[in-house]
Amino acid sequence: MTPINAKPSARPWYKEPWPWILMAGPLIVAVAGFFTLWLAIRTDDGVVAEDYYQKGLAINRTLRSNELAATRHYRATIIIGNAHSSVRVFLSGDGPLPSSVRLRISHVSQRGEEQVVVLRTISSGVYQGNLNAAGAGRHLLVLEDQDATWRVTGWWDPSSHDDTVAATPE
């Protein structure tokens, strides 16, 4: 028979649930910390751009080009015809019109699908040239003079069947 004042036998601490529950939080955080450290050492972020300073200068030149085109009120209508093999540009503005312009066509999501076409004057403010076939998808059109002192831009999607693009300063 057990006496009335007898205490039940005490269990060892590691058989109790509460110490394990309390230790689980810091243990999970420690494991996650070591995993994060391993991931940081194992993977390479790399430099975003090696020539970041030159790219910054190029952005400033681009902004100046846009400002000059805006002050001269340059506007262009770009017509792409003959199954996307030729291009004609009608350029207007207050500034002097160059004897030739450069049209850069860049695919927005596929690097390397860029072509640059030099367009020659066929009459005052009208330029013409030939294109290579452009792939499907949205393209950025950048029209600028040969020295890249001004530029106007527009968007073109060959699949839209609308081959007339209005280009304005950004």
Protein backbone atom coordinates (compact mmCIF):
# COMPACT_ATOMS: atom_id res chain seq x y z
CA MET A 1 0.00 0.00 0.00
CA THR A 2 1.24 3.49 -0.78
CA PRO A 3 1.36 6.06 1.91
CA ILE A 4 -0.79 9.18 1.53
CA ASN A 5 2.14 11.62 1.48
CA ALA A 6 4.14 9.64 -1.10
CA LYS A 7 5.26 11.60 -4.19
CA PRO A 8 4.91 10.03 -7.63
CA SER A 9 8.23 9.05 -9.14
CA ALA A 10 9.76 11.95 -11.14
CA ARG A 11 10.43 11.37 -14.85
CA PRO A 12 13.73 12.45 -16.37
CA TRP A 13 13.62 15.82 -18.22
CA TYR A 14 14.16 14.32 -21.66
CA LYS A 15 10.98 12.33 -21.32
CA GLU A 16 8.92 15.48 -20.82
CA PRO A 17 7.44 17.16 -23.99
CA TRP A 18 7.90 20.82 -22.99
CA PRO A 19 11.71 21.01 -23.11
CA TRP A 20 11.64 19.56 -26.63
CA ILE A 21 8.94 21.96 -27.74
CA LEU A 22 10.88 24.92 -26.32
CA MET A 23 14.14 23.77 -27.97
CA ALA A 24 12.53 23.16 -31.38
CA GLY A 25 12.27 26.89 -32.28
CA PRO A 26 15.94 27.79 -31.79
CA LEU A 27 17.00 24.50 -33.40
CA ILE A 28 14.95 25.23 -36.54
CA VAL A 29 16.39 28.76 -36.72
CA ALA A 30 19.96 27.40 -36.38
CA VAL A 31 19.40 24.86 -39.18
CA ALA A 32 17.86 27.56 -41.42
CA GLY A 33 20.82 29.84 -40.68
CA PHE A 34 23.35 27.18 -41.68
CA PHE A 35 21.35 26.43 -44.83
CA THR A 36 21.35 30.14 -45.73
CA LEU A 37 25.10 30.32 -45.12
CA TRP A 38 25.67 27.25 -47.33
CA LEU A 39 23.47 28.74 -50.05
CA ALA A 40 25.32 32.08 -49.94
CA ILE A 41 28.72 30.40 -50.22
CA ARG A 42 27.65 27.90 -52.88
CA THR A 43 25.94 30.28 -55.34
CA ASP A 44 27.46 33.26 -57.10
CA ASP A 45 25.42 36.43 -57.46
CA GLY A 46 27.85 37.87 -59.95
CA VAL A 47 28.19 41.49 -60.83
CA VAL A 48 25.12 42.94 -62.48
CA ALA A 49 27.23 44.81 -65.03
CA GLU A 50 31.00 45.01 -65.25
CA ASP A 51 30.84 48.37 -66.99
CA TYR A 52 28.18 49.93 -64.78
CA TYR A 53 29.79 53.37 -65.01
CA GLN A 54 29.75 53.34 -68.82
CA LYS A 55 26.12 52.18 -68.77
CA GLY A 56 25.27 55.07 -66.47
CA LEU A 57 26.90 57.51 -68.89
CA ALA A 58 24.95 55.93 -71.75
CA ILE A 59 21.71 56.50 -69.87
CA ASN A 60 22.59 60.17 -69.52
CA ARG A 61 23.30 60.38 -73.28
CA THR A 62 19.96 58.71 -73.98
CA LEU A 63 18.14 61.22 -71.79
CA ARG A 64 19.86 64.12 -73.57
CA SER A 65 18.92 62.58 -76.95
CA ASN A 66 15.28 62.36 -75.89
CA GLU A 67 15.32 65.95 -74.64
CA LEU A 68 16.81 67.27 -77.89
CA ALA A 69 14.19 65.42 -79.96
CA ALA A 70 11.46 66.84 -77.73
CA THR A 71 12.73 70.43 -78.01
CA ARG A 72 12.94 70.09 -81.80
CA HIS A 73 9.44 68.53 -81.88
CA TYR A 74 10.61 65.53 -83.90
CA ARG A 75 7.87 63.06 -84.81
CA ALA A 76 8.12 60.11 -87.14
CA THR A 77 5.69 57.80 -88.86
CA ILE A 78 7.33 54.48 -89.63
CA ILE A 79 5.66 52.31 -92.27
CA ILE A 80 6.85 48.74 -92.62
CA GLY A 81 5.74 47.08 -95.84
CA ASN A 82 6.34 44.34 -98.41
CA ALA A 83 6.04 41.45 -95.95
CA HIS A 84 8.28 43.32 -93.48
CA SER A 85 11.17 43.62 -95.93
CA SER A 86 11.13 47.39 -96.45
CA VAL A 87 10.66 50.41 -94.27
CA ARG A 88 9.74 54.00 -95.00
CA VAL A 89 9.96 56.82 -92.46
CA PHE A 90 8.27 60.21 -92.57
CA LEU A 91 10.13 62.55 -90.21
CA SER A 92 8.99 66.03 -89.21
CA GLY A 93 10.20 68.57 -86.71
CA ASP A 94 11.57 72.07 -86.14
CA GLY A 95 15.24 71.11 -86.34
CA PRO A 96 17.37 70.30 -89.35
CA LEU A 97 16.57 66.99 -90.99
CA PRO A 98 19.59 64.73 -91.55
CA SER A 99 20.52 63.12 -94.88
CA SER A 100 20.21 59.65 -93.34
CA VAL A 101 18.82 58.15 -90.18
CA ARG A 102 19.38 54.92 -88.31
CA LEU A 103 16.51 52.63 -87.30
CA ARG A 104 17.21 50.07 -84.60
CA ILE A 105 14.67 47.27 -84.19
CA SER A 106 14.99 45.29 -80.95
CA HIS A 107 12.87 42.38 -79.79
CA VAL A 108 11.78 43.08 -76.23
CA SER A 109 12.34 39.59 -74.82
CA GLN A 110 14.91 37.91 -77.09
CA ARG A 111 18.42 39.23 -76.84
CA GLY A 112 20.37 39.08 -80.08
CA GLU A 113 17.36 39.68 -82.28
CA GLU A 114 18.33 43.25 -83.04
CA GLN A 115 18.89 44.82 -86.41
CA VAL A 116 20.10 48.25 -87.36
CA VAL A 117 19.04 49.70 -90.70
CA VAL A 118 20.46 52.88 -92.22
CA LEU A 119 17.72 54.73 -94.07
CA ARG A 120 18.57 57.13 -96.90
CA THR A 121 16.66 60.23 -97.92
CA ILE A 122 14.38 59.84 -100.93
CA SER A 123 12.80 63.30 -100.49
CA SER A 124 12.66 65.96 -97.79
CA GLY A 125 11.77 64.23 -94.54
CA VAL A 126 11.18 60.84 -96.18
CA TYR A 127 13.64 57.98 -95.68
CA GLN A 128 13.67 54.43 -97.00
CA GLY A 129 15.60 51.20 -96.45
CA ASN A 130 15.41 47.40 -96.39
CA LEU A 131 14.80 45.13 -93.41
CA ASN A 132 15.50 41.54 -92.57
CA ALA A 133 12.46 39.55 -91.55
CA ALA A 134 11.44 40.35 -87.97
CA GLY A 135 10.35 37.62 -85.61
CA ALA A 136 7.00 37.53 -83.91
CA GLY A 137 6.47 39.50 -80.75
CA ARG A 138 6.76 43.07 -79.62
CA HIS A 139 9.66 45.18 -80.93
CA LEU A 140 11.10 48.50 -79.85
CA LEU A 141 11.84 50.85 -82.75
CA VAL A 142 14.46 53.56 -82.14
CA LEU A 143 14.98 56.16 -84.85
CA GLU A 144 18.00 58.44 -84.48
CA ASP A 145 20.44 60.44 -86.54
CA GLN A 146 23.85 58.96 -87.39
CA ASP A 147 25.57 60.74 -84.48
CA ALA A 148 22.84 59.69 -82.00
CA THR A 149 22.25 63.28 -80.91
CA TRP A 150 18.46 62.84 -80.91
CA ARG A 151 16.09 59.87 -80.93
CA VAL A 152 12.43 58.98 -81.15
CA THR A 153 10.91 55.63 -80.23
CA GLY A 154 7.86 53.56 -80.94
CA TRP A 155 6.51 50.04 -80.46
CA TRP A 156 5.69 47.54 -83.22
CA ASP A 157 4.19 44.06 -83.18
CA PRO A 158 4.45 42.27 -86.56
CA SER A 159 1.60 39.93 -85.65
CA SER A 160 -0.84 42.85 -85.15
CA HIS A 161 -0.97 43.46 -88.93
CA ASP A 162 -0.64 47.18 -88.23
CA ASP A 163 2.55 48.17 -89.99
CA THR A 164 2.35 51.89 -89.18
CA VAL A 165 4.14 53.05 -86.05
CA ALA A 166 4.14 56.54 -84.56
CA ALA A 167 7.52 57.36 -83.01
CA THR A 168 7.92 60.20 -80.53
CA PRO A 169 10.51 61.29 -77.97
CA GLU A 170 10.20 59.42 -74.67
